[in-house]
Amino acid sequence: MTEPPPFYDDLAGCLDETWRRLEEGAAHQSGFHTPALATIGRDGAPRLRTVVLRGVDRTLRTLRVHCDARSGKAAEIAADPRAALHAYDPKAKLQVRIEGTARLHGQDAVARAAWAASRPMSRVCYATSPGPGTPLAEGGATIQPRDDEAVEAGFPEFRVIVLTAARLEFLYLARQGHRRALFTWDGEAEAATWLAP
Ligand SMILES: Cc1cc2nc3c(=O)[nH]c(=O)nc-3n(C[C@H](O)[C@H](O)[C@H](O)COP(=O)(O)O)c2cc1C
């Protein structure tokens, strides 16, 4: 049987490992690159979709995702900022579940910095019309921006979602026995406990 990893029986190590994998995910290097983001629908039902994890700041406990102002998720977060993020990395055998409060940034310093760092092919979506989720008569009935100027005109629709974690649950699958841990933050005060898997 393979040796358990160093974080196996170390609560602080489990949290470190989770942030490390999330940071790698934001840099395209782990299975945490495309997590699922959950919001609360205007009807109170859960809404779930895949997103690209664009940035992680473990000191601030924030995760950054980009979206269109015209999207369902943007409207849902504006109405109720409670949100959750889930990812499972099968190679690492690690699941993370994060719950917290999401904040939308548009046309501010956070949005400008994220826009400047994003690739032209990512910017194209925000200049497409009609907006995401609009019913179409045909699958391809959308208008795409034709030049750089038109792509840049999409910036007003660009939103950055910054999710601040209030609760982070770690689950590591192992033959020797799974490890599950819960980390919560009340303001800056951190609490940590093992949970029965
Ligand atoms: C691999 C993958 C990555 C995606 N990344 C994003 C993303 O970063 N931001 C986003 O708004 N939608 C992203 N999407 C599309 C969403 O999953 C979703 O279909 C779309 O945004 C509409 O969601 P909404 O109506 O709930 O807002 C991605 C989809 C896939 C399959």
Coordinates of N, CA and C and ligand atoms in Angstrom, one line a residue:
M1 N 0.8 -1.2 0.0 CA 0.0 0.0 0.0 C 0.9 1.3 0.0
T2 N 0.5 2.2 -0.8 CA 1.3 3.5 -0.9 C 1.2 4.3 0.4
E3 N 2.3 4.9 0.7 CA 2.4 5.8 1.9 C 1.3 6.9 1.8
P4 N 0.7 7.3 2.9 CA -0.2 8.4 2.8 C 0.6 9.7 2.6
P5 N -0.1 10.7 2.0 CA 0.7 12.0 1.8 C 0.9 12.7 3.1
P6 N 1.8 13.7 3.2 CA 2.2 14.3 4.4 C 1.0 15.0 5.1
F7 N 0.0 15.5 4.3 CA -1.1 16.2 4.9 C -2.2 15.3 5.6
Y8 N -2.0 14.0 5.4 CA -3.0 13.0 5.7 C -3.6 13.1 7.1
D9 N -2.8 13.3 8.1 CA -3.3 13.4 9.5 C -3.0 14.8 10.1
D10 N -2.9 15.8 9.2 CA -2.5 17.1 9.6 C -3.5 18.1 9.1
L11 N -4.4 18.6 10.0 CA -5.5 19.5 9.6 C -5.0 20.7 8.8
A12 N -3.9 21.4 9.4 CA -3.4 22.6 8.7 C -2.8 22.2 7.4
G13 N -2.2 21.0 7.3 CA -1.7 20.5 6.0 C -2.8 20.3 5.0
C14 N -3.9 19.8 5.4 CA -5.1 19.6 4.5 C -5.5 20.9 3.9
L15 N -5.6 21.9 4.7 CA -6.0 23.2 4.2 C -5.0 23.8 3.2
D16 N -3.7 23.6 3.6 CA -2.6 24.1 2.7 C -2.7 23.4 1.4
E17 N -2.9 22.1 1.4 CA -3.0 21.3 0.2 C -4.1 21.7 -0.7
T18 N -5.3 22.0 0.0 CA -6.4 22.5 -0.8 C -6.1 23.8 -1.5
W19 N -5.6 24.8 -0.8 CA -5.3 26.1 -1.4 C -4.2 25.9 -2.5
R20 N -3.2 25.0 -2.3 CA -2.2 24.7 -3.3 C -2.8 24.2 -4.6
R21 N -3.7 23.2 -4.4 CA -4.4 22.7 -5.6 C -5.3 23.7 -6.3
L22 N -5.9 24.5 -5.5 CA -6.8 25.6 -6.1 C -5.9 26.6 -6.9
E23 N -4.7 26.9 -6.3 CA -3.8 27.9 -7.0 C -3.3 27.2 -8.3
E24 N -3.0 26.0 -8.2 CA -2.6 25.2 -9.4 C -3.7 25.2 -10.5
G25 N -4.9 25.1 -10.0 CA -6.1 25.0 -10.8 C -6.3 26.3 -11.6
A26 N -6.1 27.5 -10.9 CA -6.1 28.8 -11.5 C -5.0 28.9 -12.6
A27 N -3.9 28.2 -12.4 CA -2.8 28.3 -13.3 C -2.9 27.1 -14.3
H28 N -4.0 26.5 -14.5 CA -4.3 25.4 -15.5 C -3.6 24.1 -15.1
Q29 N -3.0 24.0 -13.9 CA -2.2 22.8 -13.6 C -2.8 21.7 -12.8
S30 N -4.1 21.8 -12.4 CA -4.7 20.7 -11.7 C -6.2 20.5 -12.1
G31 N -6.7 19.5 -11.6 CA -8.1 19.2 -11.9 C -9.1 20.2 -11.3
F32 N -8.6 21.2 -10.6 CA -9.4 22.3 -10.0 C -9.5 23.5 -11.0
H33 N -9.2 23.3 -12.3 CA -9.2 24.4 -13.2 C -10.7 24.8 -13.6
T34 N -11.6 23.8 -13.6 CA -12.9 24.1 -14.0 C -13.9 23.5 -13.0
P35 N -14.1 24.3 -11.9 CA -15.0 23.9 -10.8 C -16.4 24.2 -11.2
A36 N -17.4 23.7 -10.4 CA -18.8 24.1 -10.6 C -19.1 25.2 -9.6
L37 N -19.8 26.2 -10.1 CA -20.2 27.3 -9.2 C -21.7 27.2 -9.0
A38 N -22.1 27.3 -7.8 CA -23.6 27.2 -7.5 C -24.0 28.6 -6.9
T39 N -25.2 28.9 -7.4 CA -25.9 30.2 -6.9 C -27.3 29.8 -6.5
I40 N -28.0 30.8 -6.0 CA -29.4 30.6 -5.7 C -30.3 31.3 -6.7
G41 N -31.1 30.5 -7.4 CA -32.0 31.1 -8.4 C -33.0 32.1 -7.8
R42 N -33.5 32.9 -8.7 CA -34.5 33.9 -8.2 C -35.7 33.2 -7.6
D43 N -36.0 31.9 -8.0 CA -37.1 31.1 -7.5 C -36.7 30.3 -6.2
G44 N -35.5 30.5 -5.8 CA -35.0 29.8 -4.5 C -34.4 28.5 -4.8
A45 N -34.4 28.0 -6.1 CA -33.8 26.7 -6.4 C -32.3 26.9 -6.7
P46 N -31.6 25.8 -6.5 CA -30.1 25.9 -6.8 C -29.9 26.0 -8.3
R47 N -28.8 26.7 -8.7 CA -28.4 26.8 -10.1 C -26.9 26.5 -10.1
L48 N -26.5 25.6 -11.0 CA -25.1 25.1 -11.0 C -24.5 25.1 -12.4
R49 N -23.3 25.5 -12.6 CA -22.6 25.5 -13.9 C -21.1 25.4 -13.7
T50 N -20.5 24.9 -14.8 CA -19.0 24.9 -14.9 C -18.5 26.3 -15.1
V51 N -17.4 26.6 -14.4 CA -16.7 27.9 -14.7 C -15.2 27.6 -14.7
V52 N -14.4 28.6 -15.2 CA -13.0 28.5 -15.2 C -12.5 29.3 -14.0
L53 N -11.7 28.6 -13.1 CA -11.1 29.3 -12.0 C -10.0 30.2 -12.5
R54 N -10.1 31.5 -12.3 CA -9.1 32.5 -12.9 C -8.1 32.9 -11.9
G55 N -8.5 32.9 -10.6 CA -7.5 33.4 -9.6 C -7.9 33.0 -8.2
V56 N -6.8 32.8 -7.4 CA -7.0 32.4 -6.0 C -6.1 33.2 -5.1
D57 N -6.7 33.7 -4.0 CA -5.8 34.4 -3.0 C -6.1 33.8 -1.6
R58 N -5.2 32.9 -1.2 CA -5.5 32.2 0.0 C -5.5 33.1 1.3
T59 N -4.7 34.2 1.2 CA -4.7 35.1 2.4 C -6.0 35.8 2.5
L60 N -6.6 36.2 1.4 CA -8.0 36.8 1.5 C -9.1 35.8 1.5
R61 N -8.7 34.5 1.2 CA -9.7 33.4 1.0 C -10.6 33.7 -0.1
T62 N -10.1 34.2 -1.2 CA -11.0 34.5 -2.4 C -10.7 33.7 -3.6
L63 N -11.7 33.5 -4.4 CA -11.6 32.7 -5.6 C -12.2 33.6 -6.7
R64 N -11.6 33.7 -7.9 CA -12.0 34.6 -8.9 C -12.5 33.9 -10.2
V65 N -13.7 34.3 -10.6 CA -14.3 33.7 -11.8 C -14.8 34.9 -12.7
H66 N -14.8 34.7 -14.0 CA -15.3 35.8 -14.9 C -16.7 35.4 -15.5
C67 N -17.5 36.3 -15.7 CA -18.8 36.1 -16.3 C -19.3 37.3 -17.0
D68 N -20.5 37.1 -17.7 CA -21.1 38.2 -18.4 C -22.2 38.8 -17.5
A69 N -22.3 40.1 -17.6 CA -23.3 40.8 -16.7 C -24.7 40.4 -17.1
R70 N -24.9 39.9 -18.3 CA -26.2 39.6 -18.8 C -26.6 38.1 -18.5
S71 N -25.6 37.4 -17.8 CA -25.9 36.0 -17.5 C -26.8 35.7 -16.3
G72 N -27.3 34.5 -16.3 CA -28.2 34.2 -15.1 C -27.4 34.3 -13.8
K73 N -26.2 33.8 -13.8 CA -25.4 33.8 -12.5 C -25.1 35.2 -12.0
A74 N -24.9 36.1 -12.9 CA -24.6 37.5 -12.5 C -25.9 38.1 -11.8
A75 N -27.1 37.8 -12.4 CA -28.3 38.3 -11.9 C -28.6 37.7 -10.5
E76 N -28.3 36.4 -10.4 CA -28.5 35.6 -9.2 C -27.7 36.1 -8.1
I77 N -26.4 36.4 -8.4 CA -25.5 36.9 -7.3 C -25.9 38.3 -6.9
A78 N -26.3 39.1 -7.9 CA -26.7 40.5 -7.5 C -27.9 40.4 -6.6
A79 N -28.8 39.4 -6.7 CA -30.0 39.3 -5.9 C -29.7 38.6 -4.6
D80 N -28.8 37.7 -4.6 CA -28.4 36.9 -3.4 C -27.0 36.5 -3.5
P81 N -26.1 37.1 -2.7 CA -24.6 36.8 -2.9 C -24.2 35.5 -2.3
R82 N -25.0 34.7 -1.7 CA -24.6 33.4 -1.3 C -24.3 32.5 -2.4
A83 N -23.1 31.9 -2.4 CA -22.6 31.0 -3.5 C -21.7 29.9 -3.0
A84 N -21.6 28.9 -3.8 CA -20.7 27.8 -3.5 C -19.9 27.3 -4.7
L85 N -18.8 26.7 -4.4 CA -17.9 26.2 -5.5 C -17.5 24.8 -5.2
H86 N -17.5 23.9 -6.1 CA -17.2 22.5 -5.9 C -16.2 22.1 -7.0
A87 N -15.2 21.3 -6.6 CA -14.3 20.7 -7.6 C -13.8 19.4 -7.1
Y88 N -13.5 18.5 -8.0 CA -13.0 17.2 -7.7 C -11.8 16.9 -8.6
D89 N -10.6 16.6 -8.1 CA -9.5 16.3 -8.9 C -9.3 14.8 -8.7
P90 N -9.6 14.0 -9.8 CA -9.5 12.6 -9.6 C -8.1 12.1 -9.5
K91 N -7.1 12.8 -10.1 CA -5.7 12.3 -9.9 C -5.3 12.5 -8.4
A92 N -5.6 13.7 -7.9 CA -5.3 14.0 -6.5 C -6.2 13.3 -5.5
K93 N -7.3 12.7 -6.0 CA -8.4 12.1 -5.1 C -8.9 13.1 -4.1
L94 N -9.0 14.3 -4.5 CA -9.3 15.4 -3.6 C -10.6 16.2 -4.1
Q95 N -11.6 16.3 -3.2 CA -12.7 17.1 -3.4 C -12.7 18.3 -2.5
V96 N -13.1 19.4 -3.1 CA -13.2 20.6 -2.2 C -14.6 21.2 -2.4
R97 N -15.2 21.6 -1.3 CA -16.5 22.3 -1.4 C -16.3 23.6 -0.6
I98 N -16.6 24.7 -1.3 CA -16.4 26.0 -0.6 C -17.8 26.8 -0.7
E99 N -18.1 27.4 0.5 CA -19.3 28.2 0.5 C -18.9 29.6 1.0
G100 N -19.6 30.6 0.5 CA -19.3 31.9 1.0 C -20.2 33.0 0.3
T101 N -19.6 34.2 0.2 CA -20.3 35.3 -0.3 C -19.6 35.8 -1.6
A102 N -20.4 36.0 -2.6 CA -19.8 36.4 -3.9 C -20.1 37.9 -4.1
R103 N -19.1 38.5 -4.7 CA -19.2 40.0 -5.0 C -19.0 40.1 -6.5
L104 N -19.8 41.0 -7.1 CA -19.6 41.2 -8.6 C -18.9 42.5 -8.8
H105 N -17.8 42.4 -9.7 CA -17.1 43.7 -10.0 C -17.3 43.9 -11.5
G106 N -17.7 45.1 -11.8 CA -17.8 45.6 -13.2 C -17.4 47.0 -13.3
Q107 N -16.5 47.2 -14.4 CA -16.0 48.6 -14.7 C -15.3 49.2 -13.5
D108 N -14.7 48.5 -12.6 CA -13.9 49.0 -11.5 C -12.5 48.5 -11.7
A109 N -11.6 48.8 -10.7 CA -10.2 48.4 -10.8 C -10.0 46.9 -10.9
V110 N -10.8 46.2 -10.2 CA -10.7 44.7 -10.2 C -11.1 44.2 -11.6
A111 N -12.2 44.7 -12.2 CA -12.6 44.3 -13.5 C -11.6 44.7 -14.6
R112 N -11.0 45.9 -14.4 CA -10.0 46.4 -15.4 C -8.8 45.5 -15.4
A113 N -8.3 45.2 -14.2 CA -7.1 44.3 -14.1 C -7.3 42.9 -14.7
A114 N -8.5 42.4 -14.4 CA -8.8 41.0 -14.9 C -9.0 41.1 -16.4
W115 N -9.6 42.1 -16.9 CA -9.8 42.3 -18.4 C -8.4 42.4 -19.1
A116 N -7.5 43.2 -18.5 CA -6.2 43.4 -19.1 C -5.4 42.1 -19.1
A117 N -5.6 41.2 -18.1 CA -4.9 40.0 -18.0 C -5.5 38.9 -18.9
S118 N -6.7 39.1 -19.4 CA -7.4 38.0 -20.1 C -7.0 38.0 -21.6
R119 N -7.1 36.9 -22.2 CA -6.7 36.8 -23.6 C -7.8 37.3 -24.6
P120 N -7.5 37.8 -25.8 CA -8.5 38.3 -26.7 C -9.6 37.3 -27.0
M121 N -9.2 36.0 -27.1 CA -10.3 35.0 -27.4 C -11.3 34.8 -26.2
S122 N -10.8 35.2 -25.0 CA -11.8 35.1 -23.8 C -12.7 36.4 -23.8
R123 N -12.1 37.5 -24.4 CA -12.9 38.7 -24.4 C -14.0 38.8 -25.4
V124 N -13.9 37.9 -26.4 CA -14.9 37.9 -27.5 C -16.3 37.7 -27.0
C125 N -16.5 36.8 -26.0 CA -17.9 36.4 -25.6 C -18.7 37.6 -25.1
Y126 N -18.0 38.6 -24.5 CA -18.7 39.7 -23.9 C -19.2 40.7 -24.9
A127 N -18.8 40.6 -26.1 CA -19.2 41.5 -27.2 C -20.2 40.8 -28.1
T128 N -20.6 39.6 -27.7 CA -21.6 38.9 -28.6 C -23.0 39.3 -28.2
S129 N -23.8 39.4 -29.3 CA -25.2 39.7 -29.0 C -26.1 38.7 -29.7
P130 N -27.3 38.4 -29.2 CA -27.8 38.9 -28.0 C -27.1 38.3 -26.8
G131 N -27.5 38.7 -25.6 CA -26.8 38.2 -24.4 C -27.0 36.8 -24.1
P132 N -26.1 36.2 -23.3 CA -26.2 34.7 -22.9 C -27.6 34.4 -22.3
G133 N -28.1 33.2 -22.8 CA -29.4 32.8 -22.3 C -30.6 33.2 -23.1
T134 N -30.4 34.1 -24.1 CA -31.5 34.6 -24.9 C -31.9 33.5 -25.8
P135 N -33.2 33.2 -25.9 CA -33.7 32.1 -26.8 C -33.4 32.6 -28.3
L136 N -33.0 31.6 -29.1 CA -32.6 31.9 -30.5 C -33.5 31.1 -31.5
A137 N -33.7 31.6 -32.6 CA -34.5 30.9 -33.7 C -33.6 29.7 -34.2
E138 N -32.3 30.0 -34.3 CA -31.4 28.9 -34.8 C -30.2 29.0 -33.9
G139 N -29.5 27.8 -33.8 CA -28.3 27.7 -32.9 C -27.3 28.7 -33.1
G140 N -27.1 29.1 -34.4 CA -25.9 30.1 -34.6 C -26.4 31.5 -34.8
A141 N -27.6 31.8 -34.4 CA -28.1 33.2 -34.6 C -27.6 34.2 -33.6
T142 N -26.3 34.3 -33.6 CA -25.7 35.4 -32.7 C -24.8 36.2 -33.5
I143 N -24.5 37.4 -33.1 CA -23.6 38.3 -33.8 C -22.3 38.4 -33.0
Q144 N -21.2 38.0 -33.7 CA -19.9 38.0 -33.1 C -19.2 39.3 -33.4
P145 N -18.3 39.8 -32.5 CA -17.5 41.0 -32.8 C -16.6 40.7 -34.0
R146 N -16.4 41.7 -34.9 CA -15.6 41.4 -36.1 C -14.2 41.9 -36.0
D147 N -13.9 42.9 -35.1 CA -12.5 43.4 -35.0 C -12.2 43.7 -33.6
D148 N -10.9 44.1 -33.3 CA -10.5 44.3 -32.0 C -11.3 45.4 -31.3
E149 N -11.7 46.4 -32.0 CA -12.5 47.5 -31.4 C -13.8 47.0 -30.9
A150 N -14.4 46.1 -31.7 CA -15.7 45.5 -31.3 C -15.5 44.6 -30.1
V151 N -14.4 43.9 -30.1 CA -14.2 43.0 -28.9 C -14.0 43.9 -27.6
E152 N -13.3 45.0 -27.7 CA -13.1 45.8 -26.6 C -14.4 46.5 -26.1
A153 N -15.3 46.6 -27.0 CA -16.6 47.2 -26.7 C -17.4 46.3 -25.8
G154 N -17.0 45.1 -25.6 CA -17.7 44.2 -24.7 C -17.3 44.4 -23.2
F155 N -16.4 45.2 -22.9 CA -15.9 45.4 -21.5 C -17.1 45.8 -20.6
P156 N -18.0 46.7 -21.0 CA -19.1 47.0 -20.0 C -19.9 45.8 -19.5
E157 N -19.9 44.7 -20.3 CA -20.6 43.5 -19.9 C -19.8 42.5 -19.1
F158 N -18.5 42.8 -19.0 CA -17.6 41.9 -18.3 C -17.7 42.1 -16.8
R159 N -17.9 40.9 -16.1 CA -18.0 40.9 -14.6 C -17.0 40.0 -14.0
V160 N -16.4 40.4 -12.9 CA -15.5 39.5 -12.1 C -16.3 39.1 -10.9
I161 N -16.4 37.8 -10.6 CA -17.1 37.3 -9.4 C -15.9 36.9 -8.4
V162 N -16.0 37.6 -7.3 CA -15.0 37.2 -6.2 C -15.8 36.6 -5.1
L163 N -15.5 35.3 -4.9 CA -16.1 34.5 -3.9 C -15.2 34.4 -2.6
T164 N -15.7 34.9 -1.5 CA -14.9 34.9 -0.3 C -15.4 33.7 0.5
A165 N -14.5 32.7 0.8 CA -14.8 31.5 1.5 C -15.1 31.7 3.0
A166 N -16.3 31.3 3.4 CA -16.6 31.3 4.9 C -16.6 29.9 5.4
R167 N -16.6 28.9 4.5 CA -16.6 27.5 4.9 C -15.9 26.7 3.8
L168 N -15.0 25.8 4.1 CA -14.3 25.0 3.1 C -14.2 23.6 3.6
E169 N -14.7 22.7 2.8 CA -14.7 21.3 3.2 C -13.8 20.5 2.3
F170 N -12.9 19.7 2.9 CA -11.9 18.9 2.3 C -12.3 17.5 2.4
L171 N -12.1 16.7 1.3 CA -12.3 15.3 1.3 C -11.3 14.6 0.5
Y172 N -10.4 13.8 1.2 CA -9.4 13.1 0.5 C -9.7 11.6 0.5
L173 N -9.7 10.9 -0.6 CA -10.0 9.5 -0.7 C -8.7 8.7 -0.6
A174 N -8.7 7.7 0.3 CA -7.5 6.9 0.4 C -7.9 5.5 0.9
R175 N -7.1 4.5 0.4 CA -7.4 3.1 0.8 C -7.3 2.9 2.3
Q176 N -6.3 3.6 2.9 CA -6.1 3.5 4.3 C -7.2 4.1 5.1
G177 N -8.1 4.8 4.5 CA -9.2 5.5 5.2 C -9.3 6.9 4.7
H178 N -10.5 7.4 4.3 CA -10.7 8.7 3.8 C -10.4 9.7 4.9
R179 N -10.1 10.9 4.5 CA -10.0 12.0 5.5 C -10.9 13.2 5.0
R180 N -11.7 13.7 6.0 CA -12.6 14.8 5.7 C -12.4 15.8 6.8
A181 N -12.3 17.1 6.4 CA -12.1 18.1 7.3 C -12.9 19.4 6.9
L182 N -13.2 20.1 8.0 CA -14.0 21.3 7.8 C -13.3 22.5 8.3
F183 N -13.2 23.6 7.5 CA -12.6 24.8 8.0 C -13.6 25.9 7.8
T184 N -13.8 26.7 8.9 CA -14.8 27.8 8.8 C -14.1 29.1 9.3
W185 N -14.6 30.2 8.8 CA -14.1 31.5 9.2 C -15.3 32.4 9.6
D186 N -15.2 32.9 10.9 CA -16.1 33.9 11.4 C -15.3 35.2 11.4
G187 N -15.4 36.0 10.4 CA -14.5 37.1 10.3 C -13.1 36.5 10.0
E188 N -12.1 36.9 10.8 CA -10.8 36.4 10.6 C -10.5 35.1 11.4
A189 N -11.5 34.8 12.4 CA -11.3 33.7 13.3 C -11.5 32.4 12.6
E190 N -10.5 31.5 12.6 CA -10.6 30.3 11.8 C -10.8 29.1 12.8
A191 N -11.7 28.2 12.4 CA -12.0 27.0 13.2 C -11.8 25.8 12.2
A192 N -11.2 24.7 12.8 CA -11.0 23.6 11.9 C -11.3 22.3 12.7
T193 N -11.9 21.3 12.0 CA -12.2 20.1 12.7 C -12.2 18.9 11.6
W194 N -11.8 17.8 12.1 CA -12.0 16.6 11.3 C -13.5 16.2 11.3
L195 N -14.0 15.6 10.2 CA -15.4 15.1 10.1 C -15.3 13.6 9.8
A196 N -16.3 12.9 10.2 CA -16.3 11.5 9.8 C -16.6 11.5 8.3
P197 N -15.8 10.7 7.5 CA -16.1 10.8 6.0 C -17.4 10.2 5.6
Ligands
LIG1 C1 -15.3 24.1 -19.4 C2 -16.3 25.2 -19.2 C3 -15.9 26.4 -18.7 C4 -16.8 27.4 -18.5 N1 -16.3 28.6 -18.0 C5 -17.2 29.6 -17.8 C6 -16.8 30.8 -17.1 O1 -15.6 30.9 -16.6 N2 -17.7 31.8 -16.9 C7 -19.0 31.7 -17.3 O2 -19.7 32.6 -17.1 N3 -19.4 30.6 -18.0 C8 -18.6 29.5 -18.2 N4 -19.0 28.4 -18.8 C9 -20.4 28.3 -19.3 C10 -21.3 28.0 -18.1 O3 -21.1 26.7 -17.6 C11 -22.8 28.2 -18.4 O4 -23.2 27.3 -19.4 C12 -23.1 29.6 -18.8 O5 -22.2 30.6 -18.2 C13 -24.5 30.0 -18.5 O6 -24.7 29.9 -17.1 P1 -25.8 30.8 -16.3 O7 -27.0 31.0 -17.2 O8 -26.1 30.0 -15.1 O9 -25.2 32.1 -16.0 C14 -18.1 27.3 -18.9 C15 -18.5 26.1 -19.5 C16 -17.6 25.0 -19.6 C17 -18.2 23.7 -20.1

